[in-house]
Amino acid sequence: MNAILGVGGGIAAYKSAELARALMERGLRVQVVLTPAAERFITPLTFAALTGRKVITDLFASGSAEETLSSAIEHIAVAQDNDVLVVAPTTADLMARLARGHANDFLSTTYLAFTVPVVLAPAMNTNMWMHPATQENLAILRKRGHVIIEPEEGILACGMTGPGRLAEPDRIADIVASLGLKLHDLEGETVLVTAGPTQEPLDPVRYISNRSSGKMGYALAQAAAQRGARVILVSGPVQLPAPHGVLFIPVHTAAEMRNAVMEHLGETSIILKAAAVADYHVSRVPQHKIKKTAMRMSLELDPTPDILAELGQKKGDRLLVGFAAETENLVAGARQKLESKNCDMVVANLVNQDGTGFESDQNEVVLVLRTGEAIPLARAPKREIADRIFDQALKLRLALHAAQ
Ligand code: CTP
């Protein structure tokens, strides 16, 4: 696996030399890119000697127009040749530039040309880290699906104590290497994910829906795509951009979702039903807007098609993962759902009784498996939870095949 190690201009830049070595010890080929500020803290020669490769330092290499042009094109080639981009230390300034999409040096330009996983290890003074501007940039970068290795607490170069110290190089390298092992473990699979709520119309202007944000489903689609799967994302209406490189099928109602899922069932090997499908709908939606009267009114609702139950019947040897949102008896409820809908795994999510938590970027779940196990996953960003779900799903499939 080939990695680009981008080094920002901070005191912790010296630790990047250790990181380059730690990455190489784990079997990665490392191409180092220094920002102009990084060069003030550490020389390209150090990295060239460690990696045995030319270090890239400048977007507009001084020299002829021809040299400048070839340097400008080089960032695209570098981006295409590599499997992961690691930026350590990611300084406050780099975080801001990456978050906003600036392209004013080789590293930020390469970042924009990159489609593969990005790992950022920030390091800076505690106050800079805690500043709302940095925290906002962090939220943007996290939302983009990048792996963020948060700085550790400790005594900083400036004498302050608090969060800001670059994570240990060995820890960063372990995380990058584990990503690398997984990069292609879904290759050859077609993963179907449903996400978001459904909207069931009451009349031409009103509908029944729920609070689902779609974030968990989109994180799953993104994780599957990054691990090499072909991904089909069937999504109800949400405020999220479709992840890069997936077949995106937008739907509104449970019936539309059911049809889209069944149409693609034949192609899929793993199905994750993260969508919060409305359980009821109005069968005959009036053509005109319902008028207000002084009278009490009641709605007559019919059940929507239970997509998960139908998939349970038709799944064959596909891996079927259902989701359960419960306000009590989490594991028992999930196990019951697993049995009744013939799932292989149910991702059980404890929702607050006031209904909050759906919009969160984080999640805490229990994976209830067909083998009888219940695996709690500690609170973590949804993108990380998505990876743990795929880790367990692949293990589970091996276990189920072995048991046959
Ligand atoms: N689901 C579905 N089709 C429906 C309703 C739900 O496919 N019409 C799927 C969801 O995508 C999810 C799972 O069923 O994977 C669990 O849904 P949940 O909200 O827990 O509700 P119900 O299945 O309706 O169960 P209950 O109301 O008994 O909790």
Coordinates of C-alpha atoms and ligand atoms in Angstrom, one line a residue:
M1 CA 0.0 0.0 0.0
N2 CA 1.2 3.5 -0.9
A3 CA 0.8 6.4 1.5
I4 CA 1.3 10.1 1.2
L5 CA 2.6 11.6 4.5
G6 CA 1.8 15.3 4.5
V7 CA 3.7 17.3 7.1
G8 CA 2.4 20.6 8.4
G9 CA 4.5 23.4 9.9
G10 CA 4.3 22.8 13.7
I11 CA 6.7 21.8 16.5
A12 CA 5.4 18.3 16.2
A13 CA 6.8 18.0 12.6
Y14 CA 9.9 16.3 14.1
K15 CA 7.6 13.4 15.2
S16 CA 6.6 12.9 11.5
A17 CA 10.0 11.5 10.9
E18 CA 9.3 8.8 13.4
L19 CA 5.8 8.4 11.8
A20 CA 7.4 7.9 8.4
R21 CA 9.5 5.1 9.8
A22 CA 6.6 3.6 11.7
L23 CA 4.5 3.5 8.5
M24 CA 7.3 1.8 6.6
E25 CA 7.7 -0.8 9.4
R26 CA 4.1 -1.7 8.7
G27 CA 4.7 -2.3 5.1
L28 CA 3.7 1.0 3.6
R29 CA 5.6 2.9 0.9
V30 CA 5.7 6.5 2.0
Q31 CA 5.8 9.6 -0.2
V32 CA 6.5 12.7 2.0
V33 CA 5.0 16.1 1.1
L34 CA 6.1 19.1 3.2
T35 CA 4.3 22.3 3.3
P36 CA 6.5 25.4 3.0
A37 CA 6.0 26.0 6.8
A38 CA 7.0 22.5 7.6
E39 CA 10.3 23.1 5.9
R40 CA 11.1 25.6 8.6
F41 CA 10.8 22.9 11.3
I42 CA 12.4 19.9 9.5
T43 CA 14.4 19.4 6.4
P44 CA 13.4 17.4 3.3
L45 CA 16.7 15.6 3.6
T46 CA 15.7 13.9 6.9
F47 CA 12.6 12.4 5.1
A48 CA 14.5 11.6 1.9
A49 CA 17.1 9.7 3.9
L50 CA 14.4 7.8 5.9
T51 CA 12.1 6.9 3.0
G52 CA 14.7 6.7 0.2
R53 CA 12.4 8.8 -2.0
K54 CA 12.4 12.3 -3.3
V55 CA 10.5 14.6 -0.9
I56 CA 7.9 16.9 -2.5
T57 CA 8.1 20.5 -1.2
D58 CA 6.8 23.1 -3.6
L59 CA 3.8 23.4 -5.9
F60 CA 5.5 26.0 -8.0
A61 CA 9.0 24.7 -8.2
S62 CA 11.4 27.6 -9.0
G63 CA 12.7 27.4 -12.5
S64 CA 11.4 27.3 -16.0
A65 CA 7.7 27.5 -17.0
E66 CA 8.1 23.9 -18.0
E67 CA 9.2 22.8 -14.6
T68 CA 6.4 24.7 -13.0
L69 CA 3.9 23.0 -15.2
S70 CA 5.2 19.6 -14.6
S71 CA 5.1 20.3 -10.8
A72 CA 1.5 21.5 -11.0
I73 CA 0.5 18.3 -12.8
E74 CA 2.5 16.1 -10.5
H75 CA 0.0 16.5 -7.6
I76 CA -2.6 14.8 -9.7
A77 CA -0.2 11.9 -10.4
V78 CA 0.7 11.7 -6.7
A79 CA -2.9 11.6 -5.7
Q80 CA -3.7 8.8 -8.1
D81 CA -0.7 6.7 -7.2
N82 CA -1.5 6.4 -3.5
D83 CA -4.0 4.6 -1.3
V84 CA -4.2 6.8 1.7
L85 CA -3.3 10.4 2.6
V86 CA -2.0 10.9 6.2
V87 CA -1.5 14.5 7.4
A88 CA 0.6 14.7 10.6
P89 CA 0.8 17.2 12.2
T90 CA -2.3 18.8 10.8
T91 CA -1.8 22.4 12.1
A92 CA -4.8 24.8 12.8
D93 CA -3.9 26.5 9.5
L94 CA -3.9 23.3 7.5
M95 CA -7.2 22.2 9.1
A96 CA -8.7 25.5 7.9
R97 CA -7.3 25.3 4.4
L98 CA -8.3 21.6 4.0
A99 CA -11.8 22.3 5.4
R100 CA -12.3 25.2 3.0
G101 CA -10.7 23.6 0.0
H102 CA -7.8 26.0 -0.6
A103 CA -5.2 24.8 -3.1
N104 CA -2.2 27.1 -2.4
D105 CA 0.5 24.5 -1.8
F106 CA 1.3 21.0 -3.0
L107 CA -0.3 19.3 0.0
S108 CA -3.6 21.1 -0.1
T109 CA -3.8 20.7 -3.9
T110 CA -3.1 17.0 -3.6
Y111 CA -5.8 16.8 -1.0
L112 CA -8.3 18.2 -3.4
A113 CA -7.3 15.7 -6.1
F114 CA -7.5 12.8 -3.7
T115 CA -10.5 10.4 -3.6
V116 CA -9.1 7.8 -1.2
P117 CA -9.2 7.8 2.6
V118 CA -7.7 10.7 4.5
V119 CA -6.3 10.5 8.0
L120 CA -5.7 13.7 9.9
A121 CA -3.7 13.9 13.1
P122 CA -4.0 17.5 14.4
A123 CA -1.5 19.0 16.8
M124 CA -1.4 22.6 18.1
N125 CA -1.6 24.8 21.2
T126 CA -4.6 23.9 23.5
N127 CA -6.3 27.2 23.0
M128 CA -6.0 27.0 19.2
W129 CA -7.4 23.5 19.3
M130 CA -10.4 24.5 21.5
H131 CA -11.1 27.7 19.5
P132 CA -14.5 27.6 17.9
A133 CA -13.0 28.2 14.4
T134 CA -10.8 25.1 14.7
Q135 CA -13.7 23.0 16.2
E136 CA -15.9 24.1 13.3
N137 CA -13.2 23.1 10.8
L138 CA -12.9 19.8 12.7
A139 CA -16.6 19.2 12.3
I140 CA -16.4 19.9 8.6
L141 CA -13.5 17.5 8.1
R142 CA -15.1 14.8 10.2
K143 CA -18.4 15.1 8.3
R144 CA -16.4 14.6 5.1
G145 CA -15.6 11.1 6.4
H146 CA -12.0 11.6 7.2
V147 CA -10.4 9.6 10.0
I148 CA -9.4 12.1 12.7
I149 CA -6.8 11.0 15.3
E150 CA -7.4 13.6 18.0
P151 CA -4.5 15.2 19.8
E152 CA -3.6 13.8 23.2
E153 CA -3.4 15.7 26.5
G154 CA -0.1 16.6 27.9
I155 CA 2.5 19.4 28.5
L156 CA 2.8 21.2 25.2
A157 CA 5.9 23.0 23.8
C158 CA 4.3 26.3 24.7
G159 CA 4.3 25.2 28.4
M160 CA 0.5 24.8 28.6
T161 CA -1.1 21.6 29.7
G162 CA -4.2 20.3 27.8
P163 CA -5.2 18.6 24.5
G164 CA -3.0 19.5 21.6
R165 CA -0.1 17.1 21.5
L166 CA 0.3 15.0 18.4
A167 CA -0.9 11.4 18.9
E168 CA 2.0 8.9 19.3
P169 CA 3.5 8.0 15.9
D170 CA 3.0 4.2 16.5
R171 CA -0.7 4.8 17.3
I172 CA -1.2 6.8 14.1
A173 CA 0.7 4.2 12.1
D174 CA -1.4 1.4 13.6
I175 CA -4.6 3.1 12.6
V176 CA -3.4 3.8 9.1
A177 CA -2.2 0.2 8.7
S178 CA -5.5 -1.2 9.9
L179 CA -7.3 1.0 7.4
G180 CA -5.0 -0.3 4.7
L181 CA -5.8 -3.9 5.5
K182 CA -9.5 -3.1 5.1
L183 CA -9.2 -1.0 2.1
H184 CA -10.1 -3.8 -0.3
D185 CA -11.8 -6.3 1.9
L186 CA -15.2 -5.5 0.4
E187 CA -13.9 -5.8 -3.2
G188 CA -16.2 -7.9 -5.3
E189 CA -19.2 -7.3 -3.0
T190 CA -22.3 -5.3 -3.9
V191 CA -23.6 -3.6 -0.8
L192 CA -27.1 -2.2 -0.7
V193 CA -27.8 0.4 2.0
T194 CA -31.1 2.0 2.8
A195 CA -31.0 5.3 4.6
G196 CA -33.0 8.2 6.0
P197 CA -36.7 8.4 6.7
T198 CA -39.5 7.8 4.3
Q199 CA -42.2 10.4 3.7
E200 CA -45.8 9.2 3.4
P201 CA -48.1 11.8 1.8
L202 CA -51.4 12.7 3.5
D203 CA -52.4 15.1 0.7
P204 CA -50.4 17.0 -2.0
V205 CA -48.7 19.2 0.6
R206 CA -48.4 17.2 3.9
Y207 CA -46.7 14.0 4.9
I208 CA -45.9 11.6 7.8
S209 CA -42.3 11.1 8.5
N210 CA -39.7 10.8 11.3
R211 CA -36.6 12.3 12.7
S212 CA -34.0 10.1 10.9
S213 CA -31.1 12.2 9.6
G214 CA -29.7 9.5 7.3
K215 CA -26.2 9.9 8.8
M216 CA -25.7 6.3 9.9
G217 CA -26.8 4.9 6.5
Y218 CA -24.6 7.4 4.6
A219 CA -21.7 6.5 6.8
L220 CA -22.2 2.9 5.9
A221 CA -22.4 3.6 2.2
Q222 CA -19.2 5.7 2.5
A223 CA -17.3 3.0 4.5
A224 CA -18.4 0.3 2.0
A225 CA -17.3 2.3 -1.0
Q226 CA -13.9 3.0 0.7
R227 CA -13.4 -0.7 1.4
G228 CA -13.8 -1.5 -2.3
A229 CA -17.5 -2.5 -2.6
R230 CA -19.9 -1.5 -5.3
V231 CA -22.5 0.4 -3.3
I232 CA -26.2 1.1 -4.0
L233 CA -27.7 3.7 -1.7
V234 CA -31.5 3.9 -1.6
S235 CA -32.2 7.0 0.4
G236 CA -35.3 8.8 1.7
P237 CA -35.1 12.6 1.8
V238 CA -32.2 13.9 3.9
Q239 CA -29.9 16.9 4.0
L240 CA -26.7 15.1 3.0
P241 CA -24.8 14.9 -0.2
A242 CA -24.6 11.5 -1.8
P243 CA -21.3 9.9 -1.0
H244 CA -18.7 9.8 -3.8
G245 CA -18.8 6.8 -6.2
V246 CA -22.1 5.2 -5.1
L247 CA -25.2 4.4 -7.2
F248 CA -27.6 6.8 -5.6
I249 CA -31.4 6.1 -5.7
P250 CA -33.5 8.8 -4.1
V251 CA -37.0 7.8 -2.9
H252 CA -39.8 9.3 -0.9
T253 CA -42.2 6.6 0.3
A254 CA -41.8 3.1 1.8
A255 CA -43.4 1.7 -1.3
E256 CA -40.8 3.4 -3.5
M257 CA -38.1 2.2 -1.2
R258 CA -39.4 -1.3 -1.4
N259 CA -39.5 -1.3 -5.2
A260 CA -36.0 0.1 -5.5
V261 CA -34.6 -2.5 -3.0
M262 CA -36.3 -5.4 -4.7
E263 CA -35.2 -4.2 -8.2
H264 CA -31.6 -4.4 -7.1
L265 CA -31.8 -7.4 -4.7
G266 CA -30.4 -9.8 -7.4
E267 CA -27.1 -7.9 -7.6
T268 CA -26.4 -7.6 -3.9
S269 CA -24.4 -9.7 -1.4
I270 CA -24.8 -7.6 1.7
I271 CA -27.9 -5.5 2.6
L272 CA -28.0 -3.0 5.4
K273 CA -31.4 -1.6 6.2
A274 CA -30.5 1.6 8.1
A275 CA -33.6 3.5 6.9
A276 CA -36.3 4.5 9.3
V277 CA -39.2 3.4 7.2
A278 CA -42.6 4.8 8.2
D279 CA -44.7 1.9 9.5
Y280 CA -48.0 3.4 8.3
H281 CA -49.3 5.4 5.3
V282 CA -52.6 6.6 3.8
S283 CA -53.6 4.2 1.1
R284 CA -55.7 6.7 -0.9
V285 CA -54.0 10.0 -0.9
P286 CA -56.6 12.8 -1.8
Q287 CA -55.8 14.7 -5.0
H288 CA -56.4 18.0 -3.3
K289 CA -55.3 19.6 -0.1
I290 CA -57.3 18.7 2.9
K291 CA -59.3 21.7 4.1
K292 CA -59.4 22.7 7.7
T293 CA -62.8 22.5 9.5
A294 CA -63.9 23.0 13.1
M295 CA -64.5 19.3 13.3
R296 CA -62.2 16.8 15.0
M297 CA -60.5 14.6 12.3
S298 CA -58.9 11.2 12.4
L299 CA -56.6 9.6 9.9
E300 CA -57.1 6.1 8.7
L301 CA -53.7 4.5 8.2
D302 CA -52.6 1.2 6.6
P303 CA -49.3 -0.6 7.2
T304 CA -46.5 0.1 4.7
P305 CA -44.8 -2.9 3.2
D306 CA -42.3 -4.4 5.7
I307 CA -39.2 -4.3 3.5
L308 CA -36.9 -6.0 6.0
A309 CA -39.4 -8.9 6.5
E310 CA -39.7 -9.4 2.8
L311 CA -35.9 -9.4 2.4
G312 CA -35.7 -12.0 5.2
Q313 CA -37.9 -14.3 3.1
K314 CA -36.0 -13.7 -0.1
K315 CA -32.4 -13.2 1.1
G316 CA -30.9 -16.6 0.2
D317 CA -27.3 -16.6 1.4
R318 CA -27.0 -12.8 1.4
L319 CA -26.0 -11.1 4.6
L320 CA -29.0 -9.2 5.9
V321 CA -28.5 -6.5 8.6
G322 CA -31.5 -4.8 10.1
F323 CA -31.6 -1.9 12.5
A324 CA -33.7 -1.5 15.6
A325 CA -34.4 1.7 17.4
E326 CA -35.8 1.0 20.9
T327 CA -36.5 3.1 24.0
E328 CA -36.2 0.1 26.3
N329 CA -35.2 -3.6 26.4
L330 CA -32.7 -3.0 23.7
V331 CA -31.0 -6.4 23.2
A332 CA -34.2 -8.5 23.8
G333 CA -36.1 -6.3 21.3
A334 CA -33.3 -6.6 18.8
R335 CA -33.1 -10.4 19.2
Q336 CA -36.8 -10.7 18.7
K337 CA -36.5 -8.6 15.5
L338 CA -33.6 -10.7 14.3
E339 CA -35.6 -13.9 14.7
S340 CA -38.9 -12.6 13.3
K341 CA -37.4 -11.0 10.2
N342 CA -34.7 -13.6 9.6
C343 CA -31.8 -11.2 9.8
D344 CA -28.1 -12.1 10.3
M345 CA -27.4 -9.1 12.4
V346 CA -29.5 -6.4 14.1
V347 CA -27.8 -3.1 14.9
A348 CA -29.7 -2.0 18.1
N349 CA -29.8 1.7 18.9
L350 CA -31.1 3.0 22.2
V351 CA -33.0 6.2 21.4
N352 CA -33.7 8.8 24.0
Q353 CA -37.3 8.9 25.1
D354 CA -37.5 12.6 23.9
G355 CA -36.5 11.4 20.5
T356 CA -33.2 13.3 20.4
G357 CA -30.0 11.6 19.1
F358 CA -31.0 11.0 15.5
E359 CA -29.2 14.1 14.3
S360 CA -26.0 13.2 16.2
D361 CA -22.7 12.5 14.3
Q362 CA -22.0 9.9 17.0
N363 CA -23.7 6.7 17.8
E364 CA -23.6 3.9 20.5
V365 CA -25.0 0.6 19.5
V366 CA -25.2 -3.1 20.3
L367 CA -24.7 -5.6 17.5
V368 CA -27.0 -8.6 18.0
L369 CA -25.8 -11.5 15.9
R370 CA -27.5 -14.7 14.5
T371 CA -24.8 -16.7 16.4
G372 CA -26.3 -15.5 19.7
E373 CA -23.6 -12.9 20.5
A374 CA -24.4 -9.3 21.5
I375 CA -21.4 -7.0 20.9
P376 CA -21.6 -3.5 22.4
L377 CA -19.9 -0.7 20.5
A378 CA -18.8 2.3 22.6
R379 CA -19.9 5.8 21.5
A380 CA -18.0 6.8 18.4
P381 CA -18.4 8.8 15.2
K382 CA -21.0 7.1 12.9
R383 CA -18.3 6.6 10.3
E384 CA -16.2 4.5 12.8
I385 CA -19.3 2.6 13.9
A386 CA -19.9 1.8 10.2
D387 CA -16.5 0.2 9.9
R388 CA -17.1 -1.9 13.0
I389 CA -20.4 -3.1 11.6
F390 CA -18.6 -4.2 8.4
D391 CA -15.8 -5.8 10.4
Q392 CA -18.4 -7.9 12.4
A393 CA -20.5 -8.6 9.3
L394 CA -17.5 -10.1 7.5
K395 CA -16.5 -12.2 10.5
L396 CA -20.1 -13.3 10.9
R397 CA -20.3 -14.5 7.3
L398 CA -17.2 -16.6 7.8
A399 CA -18.7 -18.1 11.0
L400 CA -22.0 -18.9 9.3
H401 CA -20.3 -20.5 6.4
A402 CA -18.1 -22.6 8.6
A403 CA -21.1 -23.7 10.6
Q404 CA -22.9 -24.9 7.4
Ligands
CTP1 N1 -38.2 -1.7 8.3 C1 -38.6 -2.0 7.0 N2 -39.8 -1.7 6.5 C2 -40.8 -1.2 7.3 C3 -40.4 -0.8 8.6 C4 -39.2 -1.1 9.1 O1 -37.7 -2.5 6.2 N3 -42.0 -0.9 6.8 C5 -36.9 -2.0 8.8 C6 -36.0 -0.8 9.1 O2 -35.3 -0.4 7.9 C7 -35.1 -1.3 10.2 C8 -36.0 -2.4 10.9 O3 -37.1 -2.6 10.0 O4 -34.0 -2.0 9.6 C9 -36.5 -2.0 12.2 O5 -37.4 -1.0 12.2 P1 -38.1 -0.4 13.6 O6 -38.1 1.1 13.4 O7 -37.3 -0.9 14.8 O8 -39.5 -0.8 13.7 P2 -40.4 -2.0 13.4 O9 -39.8 -3.0 12.5 O10 -41.6 -1.4 12.9 O11 -40.6 -2.7 14.8 P3 -41.4 -2.2 16.1 O12 -42.3 -1.2 15.8 O13 -42.0 -3.5 16.6 O14 -40.3 -1.7 17.0

